[in-house]
Amino acid sequence: MTSQAMSPSVEGGPETISAVLPAGSTIHAWIKALHGGAPGKLTAHVDGDPAGAVETSNPHEFEFRLLALESGGETAFSYDPVTTEVSVLYAFRQSRVLEEGVQLLHVRPSNAAPQTAGSYHFRPPFGWMNDPNGFGRFGGRLHLFYQHYPHSLRWNNMHWGHAVSDDYLHWTHLPIFLPPSHELAARADGRGGAFSGSAVPLDGAGIRIFFTEHMKDRQPEEQVQFTATSRDLVKVEAASLILPARPAGLDLTTDFRDPYVFMGPDGKWKMLLGTRDREGGVILLYETDDPAAATGWTFLGMLHRENRFGMTAAECPCLAPLDGPANDPSTRWALIFGLLTSRDPATGRRNMTIATVGRFDGRSFSVEFEQELDFGTDAYAFQAFVDDDGPVGIAWLANWTDVSKEIDMATAMTLPRRLALHEGALITPPIAGVKSLRQRRLDAHGLVDGRTVDLANGSVEIALALKEPGNAFRLTFEHPEAAVEVLLNDDGLSIPFSVANAKTSPRYIAAGARPSTIRVFLDAGSIEVFADNGRWTGTKRLPGFTGVSSVRLTALEGNVLAAEIWQLGL
């Protein structure tokens, strides 16, 4: 398929979007009427011949419409900008979409993805993105679903976006997978939608997904749980309500969301849900005897609670075996969840993510130790699954603290990370495949010699080896919108970070950390720090999409044995 072309508009005339498309192309269009009286209409022609039209009378929100092109050739989509607005338009071949993805034909400036040439993090092709959903390997490919609003770079009624990969790094964008209910899709007021969830494989082929439907001010439940199936991994079938209400008698708030479904050690499907009561965050456990996980979900009880930060909501829980098969009683599991509205009084950090490690017998979880997942806090809504080589997870590279109702904010996903136990701690190193991103070495001696090193487009990896664990150093970065460093001293490992005119800046620190190796991954809009193979991991979203331009190392002579910088790219 060829790339899109937008014709110059004639004063008072139609706008035209042109592309050469093969026969049998499927078109997804989101259109809106600009006036209550006249419908919005999009018309297709192939080689000059009429090929179909779609329309809407909704002036409030973009509505989804589908076109199927029988013939192929020079295709023109036309609309009158006085009566019609087109938010998103893309084409694909149904039989080849998992290999080819979608061909993006049109987005508006207000929902277009930022220009980040050379960036290597996952971003959606348009619109807003937050939590990963349904992260897993299905049909031989890695699938990433995610919270998505297609029509601006700001949160609104939630859809599920979708992409596939063979290596966790190179992603192919697929059609939008799960829209909000029809009632919510017809509005643009952020009242809810298809919230976060998970996916499991179906026997034979396809997946079953689980998600929270949220509808603001709905009584008695704002949040309820649905399931749906997809046989071809592209189209989702009609959803069914499986949990219409919170468990009674626990004095829970209306928070009741983010179903994470997995196979338990007893061979039964389990479901975690996040909520809170008047004391703190709570994780609920359900199970079913149904091999298809479609029906029969019953409440087993509270699996875990976290009260250290007050009345915070536990959300986006996941539970994965770390050091053995799920059905081995000696296997330790990692229970990971976010704590919405939490605040660490010692550092001022918000919305912490907790990793609790212990044993899980299918009905109860016995805690052995607990640690923070990420001292930078911008690896939120972490979701993991067990792949062929062990558990791996990914997170939203942002934090609700940064989100503004006034300012659009495009974000990314973190680098995918392994999960493992090592010397009594949970480690989360980046997947081994990130080394394949190295294109050329930018520097091998300049940093150690104390020189300022230019970082080209800012998409780089910096690898440091220290003479002794905990040897102090400071990396100082040049960034157009923030003061950013990586610092190791007697207090621990930190990412000093501040922006101009900020009243206060949280202290992003792994207190007491004394690593001997550090890998720093910089990209447009982010920094990720992995110390001692992920024993301490810190992720911070950086403002804007201009990369860090240079770096300088400050350290006592002999503290840093080696420092290399690699240009990265897909």
Coordinates of C-alpha atoms in Angstrom, one line a residue:
M1 CA 0.0 0.0 0.0
T2 CA 1.2 3.5 -0.7
S3 CA 1.3 6.4 1.7
Q4 CA -1.5 9.0 1.9
A5 CA -1.8 12.3 0.0
M6 CA -4.0 15.2 0.9
S7 CA -5.0 17.5 -2.0
P8 CA -4.9 21.3 -1.6
S9 CA -8.4 22.4 -0.8
V10 CA -10.3 24.8 -3.1
E11 CA -11.9 27.8 -1.4
G12 CA -15.3 26.6 -0.5
G13 CA -14.7 23.2 -2.1
P14 CA -14.2 19.7 -0.8
E15 CA -11.2 18.2 0.9
T16 CA -9.8 15.1 -0.7
I17 CA -7.6 12.3 0.8
S18 CA -6.0 10.2 -1.9
A19 CA -4.1 6.9 -1.9
V20 CA -3.6 3.9 -4.2
L21 CA -5.4 0.9 -2.5
P22 CA -5.7 -2.7 -3.4
A23 CA -9.0 -4.4 -4.1
G24 CA -10.7 -5.7 -1.0
S25 CA -9.4 -3.0 1.2
T26 CA -11.3 -2.3 4.4
I27 CA -11.6 1.4 5.5
H28 CA -12.2 2.6 9.0
A29 CA -13.4 6.2 9.3
W30 CA -14.3 8.4 12.2
I31 CA -16.4 11.4 11.1
K32 CA -18.4 14.1 12.8
A33 CA -21.1 16.5 11.6
L34 CA -20.2 20.1 12.1
H35 CA -23.7 21.4 12.2
G36 CA -26.9 20.0 13.7
G37 CA -28.9 20.3 10.5
A38 CA -26.6 18.9 7.8
P39 CA -25.1 15.4 8.1
G40 CA -21.4 14.8 8.0
K41 CA -20.5 12.7 4.9
L42 CA -17.4 11.0 3.5
T43 CA -17.5 9.7 -0.1
A44 CA -15.1 7.2 -1.7
H45 CA -14.2 7.0 -5.4
V46 CA -11.9 4.4 -7.0
D47 CA -10.4 5.4 -10.4
G48 CA -13.2 8.0 -10.6
D49 CA -16.0 5.6 -10.0
P50 CA -18.3 5.8 -6.9
A51 CA -17.2 3.3 -4.3
G52 CA -19.4 4.0 -1.3
A53 CA -20.2 6.7 1.2
V54 CA -20.7 7.0 5.0
E55 CA -22.3 9.7 7.0
T56 CA -23.3 10.8 10.6
S57 CA -25.6 13.3 12.1
N58 CA -23.7 13.5 15.4
P59 CA -22.2 16.9 16.0
H60 CA -20.8 16.0 19.5
E61 CA -18.3 13.2 18.8
F62 CA -16.7 11.4 16.0
E63 CA -18.5 8.2 15.1
F64 CA -17.0 5.1 13.6
R65 CA -18.0 4.1 10.0
L66 CA -16.8 1.2 7.9
L67 CA -16.4 1.0 4.1
A68 CA -15.4 -2.1 2.0
L69 CA -13.8 -1.4 -1.4
E70 CA -14.5 -4.1 -3.9
S71 CA -12.1 -2.8 -6.6
G72 CA -8.6 -1.3 -6.2
G73 CA -6.8 1.6 -7.7
E74 CA -6.4 5.4 -7.2
T75 CA -8.8 6.0 -4.3
A76 CA -10.1 9.4 -3.3
F77 CA -12.1 10.1 -0.1
S78 CA -13.9 13.5 -0.3
Y79 CA -15.8 15.5 2.3
D80 CA -17.1 19.1 2.7
P81 CA -15.1 20.7 5.5
V82 CA -18.1 23.0 6.2
T83 CA -20.3 20.1 7.2
T84 CA -17.9 17.3 8.0
E85 CA -14.8 16.7 10.0
V86 CA -12.7 13.6 9.7
S87 CA -10.6 12.6 12.7
V88 CA -9.0 9.3 11.6
L89 CA -9.0 7.4 8.4
Y90 CA -7.0 4.2 7.7
A91 CA -7.1 1.2 5.3
F92 CA -6.1 -2.4 5.6
R93 CA -6.4 -5.8 4.0
Q94 CA -8.3 -8.1 6.3
S95 CA -6.4 -11.2 5.1
R96 CA -3.0 -9.6 5.7
V97 CA -3.6 -7.1 8.5
L98 CA -1.6 -9.0 11.1
E99 CA 1.5 -8.9 8.9
E100 CA 0.9 -5.5 7.1
G101 CA -0.9 -3.5 9.7
V102 CA -3.0 -0.5 8.8
Q103 CA -2.2 2.3 6.3
L104 CA -2.9 5.6 7.9
L105 CA -4.5 7.9 5.4
H106 CA -5.5 10.9 7.5
V107 CA -5.3 12.4 11.0
R108 CA -5.9 16.0 12.2
P109 CA -3.0 18.1 13.6
S110 CA -4.8 17.8 17.0
N111 CA -4.6 14.0 17.2
A112 CA -1.4 13.4 15.2
A113 CA 1.4 11.6 16.9
P114 CA 4.5 13.7 17.7
Q115 CA 7.4 13.8 15.3
T116 CA 10.1 11.7 17.0
A117 CA 12.5 10.6 14.3
G118 CA 14.8 7.9 15.6
S119 CA 12.7 7.1 18.7
Y120 CA 12.6 3.5 19.7
H121 CA 9.7 3.4 22.3
F122 CA 6.2 2.3 21.4
R123 CA 3.8 5.1 20.6
P124 CA 0.3 4.9 19.1
P125 CA -0.1 6.2 15.5
F126 CA -2.5 8.9 16.7
G127 CA -4.4 10.0 19.7
W128 CA -4.0 9.5 23.5
M129 CA -2.6 6.3 25.1
N130 CA -2.2 5.1 28.7
D131 CA -2.3 1.7 30.4
P132 CA -1.2 -1.5 28.6
N133 CA -4.0 -4.1 28.3
G134 CA -4.0 -7.7 27.3
F135 CA -0.2 -7.9 26.9
G136 CA 0.7 -11.4 25.8
R137 CA 1.7 -13.9 23.1
F138 CA -1.3 -15.1 21.0
G139 CA -1.2 -16.9 17.7
G140 CA 2.6 -16.9 17.7
R141 CA 2.9 -13.1 17.9
L142 CA 3.2 -10.6 20.8
H143 CA 0.1 -8.5 21.2
L144 CA -0.2 -5.2 23.0
F145 CA -3.5 -3.6 23.6
Y146 CA -3.7 -0.3 25.3
Q147 CA -6.0 2.4 26.7
H148 CA -6.6 4.8 23.8
Y149 CA -8.6 7.8 22.8
P150 CA -8.2 8.3 19.0
H151 CA -9.4 11.9 18.5
S152 CA -7.0 14.0 20.6
L153 CA -3.9 13.8 22.6
R154 CA -5.9 14.1 25.8
W155 CA -7.8 11.5 27.8
N156 CA -11.4 11.0 27.0
N157 CA -13.8 8.0 26.5
M158 CA -11.6 4.9 26.4
H159 CA -11.1 2.6 23.5
W160 CA -8.5 -0.2 23.2
G161 CA -5.7 0.3 20.7
H162 CA -3.8 -2.7 19.3
A163 CA -0.4 -3.6 17.9
V164 CA 1.6 -6.7 17.2
S165 CA 5.3 -7.6 17.3
D166 CA 7.7 -10.4 16.8
D167 CA 10.5 -9.0 19.1
Y168 CA 8.9 -6.6 21.6
L169 CA 10.6 -3.7 19.9
H170 CA 9.3 -3.4 16.3
W171 CA 5.5 -2.9 16.4
T172 CA 2.9 -3.1 13.7
H173 CA -0.2 -1.0 14.3
L174 CA -3.6 -2.8 13.9
P175 CA -7.2 -1.5 13.7
I176 CA -8.7 0.0 16.8
F177 CA -9.8 -3.1 18.7
L178 CA -12.4 -2.3 21.3
P179 CA -14.6 0.9 21.2
P180 CA -16.7 2.2 24.1
S181 CA -20.3 1.2 24.3
H182 CA -22.5 2.9 21.7
E183 CA -24.0 5.2 24.4
L184 CA -20.5 6.5 25.4
A185 CA -19.1 6.5 21.9
A186 CA -21.7 9.0 20.8
R187 CA -20.4 11.6 23.4
A188 CA -17.2 13.4 23.9
D189 CA -17.4 14.3 27.6
G190 CA -15.0 11.7 29.1
R191 CA -17.7 9.8 30.9
G192 CA -16.0 6.4 30.7
G193 CA -15.6 3.7 28.1
A194 CA -13.7 0.4 27.8
F195 CA -11.2 0.6 30.7
S196 CA -8.2 -1.5 31.4
G197 CA -8.1 -5.3 31.4
S198 CA -6.3 -8.4 30.1
A199 CA -6.5 -11.2 27.6
V200 CA -6.1 -15.0 27.6
P201 CA -5.8 -17.5 24.7
L202 CA -8.9 -19.4 23.5
D203 CA -8.7 -23.1 22.8
G204 CA -8.0 -23.5 19.1
A205 CA -7.5 -19.9 18.0
G206 CA -8.2 -16.4 19.2
I207 CA -8.4 -14.7 22.6
R208 CA -10.8 -13.9 25.3
I209 CA -10.5 -10.3 26.7
F210 CA -11.7 -8.9 30.0
F211 CA -12.3 -5.2 30.6
T212 CA -14.0 -2.7 32.9
E213 CA -16.8 -0.7 31.5
H214 CA -16.8 2.6 33.3
M215 CA -19.8 5.0 33.1
K216 CA -19.6 8.1 35.3
D217 CA -22.5 8.6 37.7
R218 CA -24.1 5.3 36.8
Q219 CA -26.1 3.8 39.7
P220 CA -25.5 1.7 41.6
E221 CA -22.2 0.7 39.9
E222 CA -20.0 3.0 37.8
Q223 CA -17.6 0.2 37.1
V224 CA -18.6 -3.4 36.0
Q225 CA -16.7 -6.2 34.3
F226 CA -17.2 -7.5 30.8
T227 CA -15.7 -10.3 28.6
A228 CA -15.6 -10.7 24.9
T229 CA -13.8 -12.9 22.3
S230 CA -11.9 -12.4 19.1
R231 CA -11.3 -15.4 16.8
D232 CA -9.1 -13.6 14.3
L233 CA -7.3 -11.3 16.8
V234 CA -8.5 -8.2 14.9
K235 CA -12.3 -8.0 15.3
V236 CA -14.0 -8.3 18.7
E237 CA -17.4 -9.9 19.1
A238 CA -20.2 -8.6 21.3
A239 CA -19.3 -8.3 25.0
S240 CA -21.0 -10.0 27.9
L241 CA -21.4 -8.7 31.4
I242 CA -19.8 -11.1 33.9
L243 CA -19.5 -9.1 37.2
P244 CA -22.3 -6.6 37.5
A245 CA -21.5 -5.5 41.1
R246 CA -18.8 -5.2 43.7
P247 CA -18.8 -7.8 46.4
A248 CA -21.1 -6.8 49.2
G249 CA -20.3 -6.2 52.9
L250 CA -16.7 -4.9 52.5
D251 CA -17.4 -1.2 52.5
L252 CA -15.6 -0.7 49.2
T253 CA -15.7 2.6 47.3
T254 CA -17.1 2.6 43.7
D255 CA -13.6 1.7 42.4
F256 CA -13.8 -1.8 40.9
R257 CA -11.7 -2.2 37.9
D258 CA -8.8 -3.6 35.7
P259 CA -9.5 -7.4 35.6
Y260 CA -6.3 -9.3 35.3
V261 CA -7.0 -13.0 34.4
F262 CA -4.4 -15.7 34.6
M263 CA -4.1 -19.5 35.1
G264 CA -3.7 -20.3 38.8
P265 CA -1.5 -23.0 40.3
D266 CA -4.6 -25.2 40.7
G267 CA -5.4 -25.1 37.0
K268 CA -8.3 -22.7 37.4
W269 CA -8.7 -19.3 35.9
K270 CA -8.2 -16.5 38.4
M271 CA -9.1 -12.8 38.2
L272 CA -7.6 -9.9 40.2
L273 CA -9.5 -6.6 40.5
G274 CA -8.4 -3.3 42.1
T275 CA -10.5 -1.3 44.5
R276 CA -10.2 0.5 47.9
D277 CA -11.9 0.8 51.2
R278 CA -11.8 3.6 53.8
E279 CA -8.3 2.5 54.9
G280 CA -6.3 1.9 51.6
G281 CA -5.9 -0.1 48.4
V282 CA -7.4 -3.5 48.1
I283 CA -7.0 -6.3 45.5
L284 CA -9.8 -8.7 45.1
L285 CA -9.6 -12.4 43.9
Y286 CA -12.1 -14.3 41.8
E287 CA -12.0 -17.7 40.1
T288 CA -14.1 -19.8 37.8
D289 CA -14.4 -23.5 37.1
D290 CA -15.2 -22.7 33.4
P291 CA -12.3 -23.9 31.2
A292 CA -13.2 -21.1 28.8
A293 CA -13.3 -18.4 31.5
A294 CA -16.5 -17.1 30.1
T295 CA -18.9 -17.6 33.1
G296 CA -19.2 -18.7 36.7
W297 CA -16.9 -16.1 38.2
T298 CA -17.1 -16.3 42.0
F299 CA -15.6 -14.0 44.7
L300 CA -12.9 -15.7 46.9
G301 CA -12.0 -12.7 49.0
M302 CA -9.4 -10.0 49.5
L303 CA -6.1 -11.1 48.2
H304 CA -4.0 -8.2 49.4
R305 CA -4.3 -4.7 50.9
E306 CA -1.9 -1.8 51.1
N307 CA -2.6 0.8 53.8
R308 CA 0.8 2.7 54.0
F309 CA -0.3 5.7 51.9
G310 CA -3.8 6.1 53.2
M311 CA -7.0 5.8 51.2
T312 CA -5.4 5.1 47.8
A313 CA -7.0 2.9 45.1
A314 CA -5.1 -0.2 44.1
E315 CA -5.4 -0.5 40.3
C316 CA -3.9 -2.4 37.4
P317 CA -2.9 -5.5 39.4
C318 CA -1.0 -8.4 37.9
L319 CA 0.4 -11.6 39.4
A320 CA 3.1 -13.7 37.7
P321 CA 5.2 -16.6 38.8
L322 CA 8.9 -15.7 39.0
D323 CA 11.2 -18.6 39.6
G324 CA 9.3 -21.8 38.6
P325 CA 6.1 -23.2 37.1
A326 CA 2.8 -21.9 38.4
N327 CA 1.8 -25.3 39.8
D328 CA 5.0 -25.7 41.9
P329 CA 4.2 -24.7 45.6
S330 CA 7.7 -23.4 46.0
T331 CA 7.4 -20.9 43.2
R332 CA 7.4 -17.3 44.2
W333 CA 5.0 -14.9 42.6
A334 CA 5.2 -11.1 42.0
L335 CA 2.0 -9.2 42.8
I336 CA 2.4 -5.7 41.1
F337 CA -0.1 -2.9 41.3
G338 CA -0.4 0.9 41.2
L339 CA -1.6 3.0 44.0
L340 CA -3.6 5.9 42.6
T341 CA -3.3 9.2 44.6
S342 CA -0.6 7.8 46.8
R343 CA 2.1 10.2 48.0
D344 CA 5.4 9.2 49.6
P345 CA 6.0 11.8 52.4
A346 CA 9.7 11.3 52.4
T347 CA 10.3 12.2 48.7
G348 CA 7.0 13.8 47.4
R349 CA 6.6 11.2 44.7
R350 CA 3.1 10.4 43.6
N351 CA 1.2 7.3 42.4
M352 CA 3.6 4.7 43.5
T353 CA 3.8 1.2 42.0
I354 CA 4.4 -1.6 44.5
A355 CA 5.9 -5.1 43.8
T356 CA 5.1 -7.7 46.5
V357 CA 6.8 -11.1 46.3
G358 CA 5.5 -14.2 48.0
R359 CA 3.7 -17.5 47.4
F360 CA 0.3 -18.0 45.9
D361 CA -1.7 -21.2 46.3
G362 CA -4.7 -20.2 44.2
R363 CA -6.7 -18.7 47.0
S364 CA -4.3 -16.8 49.2
F365 CA -1.0 -14.9 48.9
S366 CA 1.6 -15.0 51.6
V367 CA 4.0 -12.0 51.5
E368 CA 7.8 -12.6 51.8
F369 CA 9.0 -9.1 50.9
E370 CA 7.9 -5.9 49.2
Q371 CA 9.7 -3.3 47.2
E372 CA 9.0 -0.4 44.8
L373 CA 8.8 -1.4 41.2
D374 CA 10.4 1.8 39.8
F375 CA 11.9 4.7 41.8
G376 CA 11.1 7.1 39.0
T377 CA 7.4 6.3 39.3
D378 CA 6.8 6.7 35.5
A379 CA 6.4 3.0 34.8
Y380 CA 2.8 2.9 35.8
A381 CA 0.0 0.3 35.1
F382 CA 2.7 -2.4 34.7
Q383 CA 1.3 -5.6 33.1
A384 CA 3.2 -8.9 32.8
F385 CA 2.7 -12.3 31.4
V386 CA 4.8 -15.5 31.2
D387 CA 6.5 -15.8 27.8
D388 CA 8.6 -18.7 26.5
D389 CA 11.7 -17.4 28.4
G390 CA 9.9 -16.3 31.6
P391 CA 7.8 -13.4 32.8
V392 CA 8.0 -10.1 30.9
G393 CA 6.1 -6.8 31.4
I394 CA 5.6 -3.4 30.0
A395 CA 4.2 -0.1 31.5
W396 CA 2.8 3.3 30.6
L397 CA 5.8 5.7 30.5
A398 CA 4.0 8.4 32.4
N399 CA 2.2 9.2 35.7
W400 CA -1.2 10.7 36.4
T401 CA 0.6 13.5 38.2
D402 CA 1.8 14.9 34.9
V403 CA -1.7 14.7 33.2
S404 CA -3.4 18.0 32.7
K405 CA -7.0 18.7 31.7
E406 CA -5.8 21.8 29.8
I407 CA -2.7 20.5 28.0
D408 CA -2.5 17.6 25.5
M409 CA 0.2 15.0 26.3
A410 CA 1.4 12.3 24.0
T411 CA 3.1 9.4 25.8
A412 CA 4.9 6.1 25.2
M413 CA 5.3 2.7 26.7
T414 CA 8.4 1.7 28.6
L415 CA 11.0 -0.7 27.3
P416 CA 9.7 -4.2 27.9
R417 CA 11.3 -5.7 31.0
R418 CA 12.1 -9.1 32.4
L419 CA 11.1 -10.1 35.9
A420 CA 13.2 -12.4 38.0
L421 CA 14.4 -13.1 41.5
H422 CA 18.1 -12.4 42.3
E423 CA 19.7 -12.3 45.7
G424 CA 16.5 -11.8 47.6
A425 CA 15.2 -9.0 45.3
L426 CA 13.0 -8.6 42.3
I427 CA 15.0 -7.4 39.3
T428 CA 13.4 -5.9 36.2
P429 CA 16.1 -5.6 33.5
P430 CA 15.2 -4.6 29.9
I431 CA 14.7 -7.5 27.6
A432 CA 18.0 -8.8 26.0
G433 CA 16.8 -7.7 22.6
V434 CA 17.4 -4.0 23.4
K435 CA 21.1 -4.6 22.5
S436 CA 19.9 -5.0 18.9
L437 CA 18.9 -1.3 19.0
R438 CA 22.6 -0.3 19.1
Q439 CA 23.5 1.2 15.7
R440 CA 27.0 2.6 16.4
R441 CA 29.1 3.6 19.3
L442 CA 29.2 7.3 19.8
D443 CA 31.8 7.5 22.6
A444 CA 34.2 5.2 24.4
H445 CA 36.5 7.6 26.2
G446 CA 35.1 11.1 26.2
L447 CA 32.8 10.7 29.2
V448 CA 35.5 9.1 31.4
D449 CA 37.9 11.9 30.4
G450 CA 35.4 14.5 31.6
R451 CA 34.4 15.9 28.2
T452 CA 30.9 17.0 27.3
V453 CA 29.7 14.5 24.7
D454 CA 27.2 15.3 22.0
L455 CA 24.3 12.9 21.8
A456 CA 23.1 13.5 18.2
N457 CA 19.3 13.0 18.3
G458 CA 19.3 12.0 21.9
S459 CA 18.2 8.4 21.4
V460 CA 21.1 6.7 23.1
E461 CA 22.2 4.1 25.7
I462 CA 24.9 5.1 28.2
A463 CA 26.6 2.1 30.0
L464 CA 28.8 2.8 33.1
A465 CA 31.0 0.3 35.0
L466 CA 32.1 1.5 38.5
K467 CA 35.3 0.4 40.2
E468 CA 33.5 -0.4 43.5
P469 CA 29.8 -0.7 44.2
G470 CA 28.4 2.6 45.2
N471 CA 31.3 4.7 43.8
A472 CA 29.8 8.2 43.4
F473 CA 29.2 9.9 40.0
R474 CA 27.0 12.4 38.4
L475 CA 25.7 12.5 34.8
T476 CA 24.4 15.9 33.8
F477 CA 22.2 16.2 30.7
E478 CA 21.4 19.1 28.4
H479 CA 17.7 19.2 27.8
P480 CA 15.7 22.2 26.4
E481 CA 12.8 22.0 28.9
A482 CA 14.2 20.3 32.1
A483 CA 17.2 20.0 34.4
V484 CA 18.0 16.2 34.4
E485 CA 20.7 14.2 36.0
V486 CA 21.6 10.7 37.1
L487 CA 23.3 10.8 40.5
L488 CA 24.9 8.1 42.7
N489 CA 26.1 9.2 46.2
D490 CA 25.9 8.1 49.8
D491 CA 22.1 8.6 49.8
G492 CA 21.5 6.2 46.9
L493 CA 20.8 6.3 43.2
S494 CA 18.6 9.2 42.0
I495 CA 17.3 11.1 38.9
P496 CA 17.4 14.7 39.9
F497 CA 14.7 16.4 37.8
S498 CA 13.0 19.8 37.7
V499 CA 11.3 22.1 35.3
A500 CA 11.2 25.8 35.3
N501 CA 8.7 27.6 37.6
A502 CA 7.9 24.4 39.4
K503 CA 7.1 25.0 43.0
T504 CA 8.6 21.8 44.2
S505 CA 10.1 18.7 42.6
P506 CA 9.8 15.2 44.0
R507 CA 13.0 13.4 44.8
Y508 CA 13.2 10.3 42.5
I509 CA 15.6 8.1 44.5
A510 CA 16.4 4.5 45.3
A511 CA 17.5 5.1 48.8
G512 CA 20.6 3.2 49.8
A513 CA 21.3 1.7 46.4
R514 CA 24.9 0.9 45.7
P515 CA 25.2 -0.5 42.2
S516 CA 28.3 -1.3 40.2
T517 CA 26.8 -1.1 36.7
I518 CA 24.3 1.4 35.3
R519 CA 22.6 1.5 31.9
V520 CA 20.8 4.7 31.0
F521 CA 18.3 4.7 28.0
L522 CA 17.4 8.2 26.7
D523 CA 14.8 8.9 24.1
A524 CA 12.5 11.7 23.0
G525 CA 10.5 12.3 26.1
S526 CA 12.0 9.8 28.5
I527 CA 14.9 8.5 30.6
E528 CA 15.1 4.9 31.9
V529 CA 17.8 3.8 34.4
F530 CA 18.7 0.2 35.0
A531 CA 21.3 -0.4 37.8
D532 CA 22.8 -3.8 38.5
N533 CA 20.7 -5.6 35.8
G534 CA 17.5 -4.0 37.0
R535 CA 18.0 -4.4 40.7
W536 CA 17.1 -0.7 40.9
T537 CA 15.1 0.7 38.0
G538 CA 14.0 4.3 37.5
T539 CA 11.8 5.7 34.8
K540 CA 11.0 9.4 34.2
R541 CA 9.0 11.0 31.5
L542 CA 10.7 14.1 30.2
P543 CA 8.7 17.1 28.8
G544 CA 8.4 17.7 25.1
F545 CA 9.9 15.5 22.3
T546 CA 13.3 17.0 21.8
G547 CA 16.0 14.6 22.9
V548 CA 18.8 15.3 25.3
S549 CA 21.5 17.0 23.3
S550 CA 24.7 16.3 25.4
V551 CA 26.0 14.6 28.6
R552 CA 28.9 15.2 30.9
L553 CA 30.2 12.8 33.6
T554 CA 31.5 14.1 37.0
A555 CA 33.3 11.6 39.2
L556 CA 36.5 11.2 41.3
E557 CA 39.3 9.8 39.3
G558 CA 39.1 6.0 39.2
N559 CA 35.5 5.8 40.3
V560 CA 34.2 5.0 36.8
L561 CA 36.2 2.2 35.0
A562 CA 34.4 2.5 31.7
A563 CA 31.7 4.5 30.0
E564 CA 30.2 3.8 26.5
I565 CA 27.5 5.6 24.6
W566 CA 25.6 3.9 21.8
Q567 CA 23.3 5.5 19.2
L568 CA 20.0 3.6 19.3
G569 CA 17.3 3.2 16.7
L570 CA 14.8 0.7 15.3

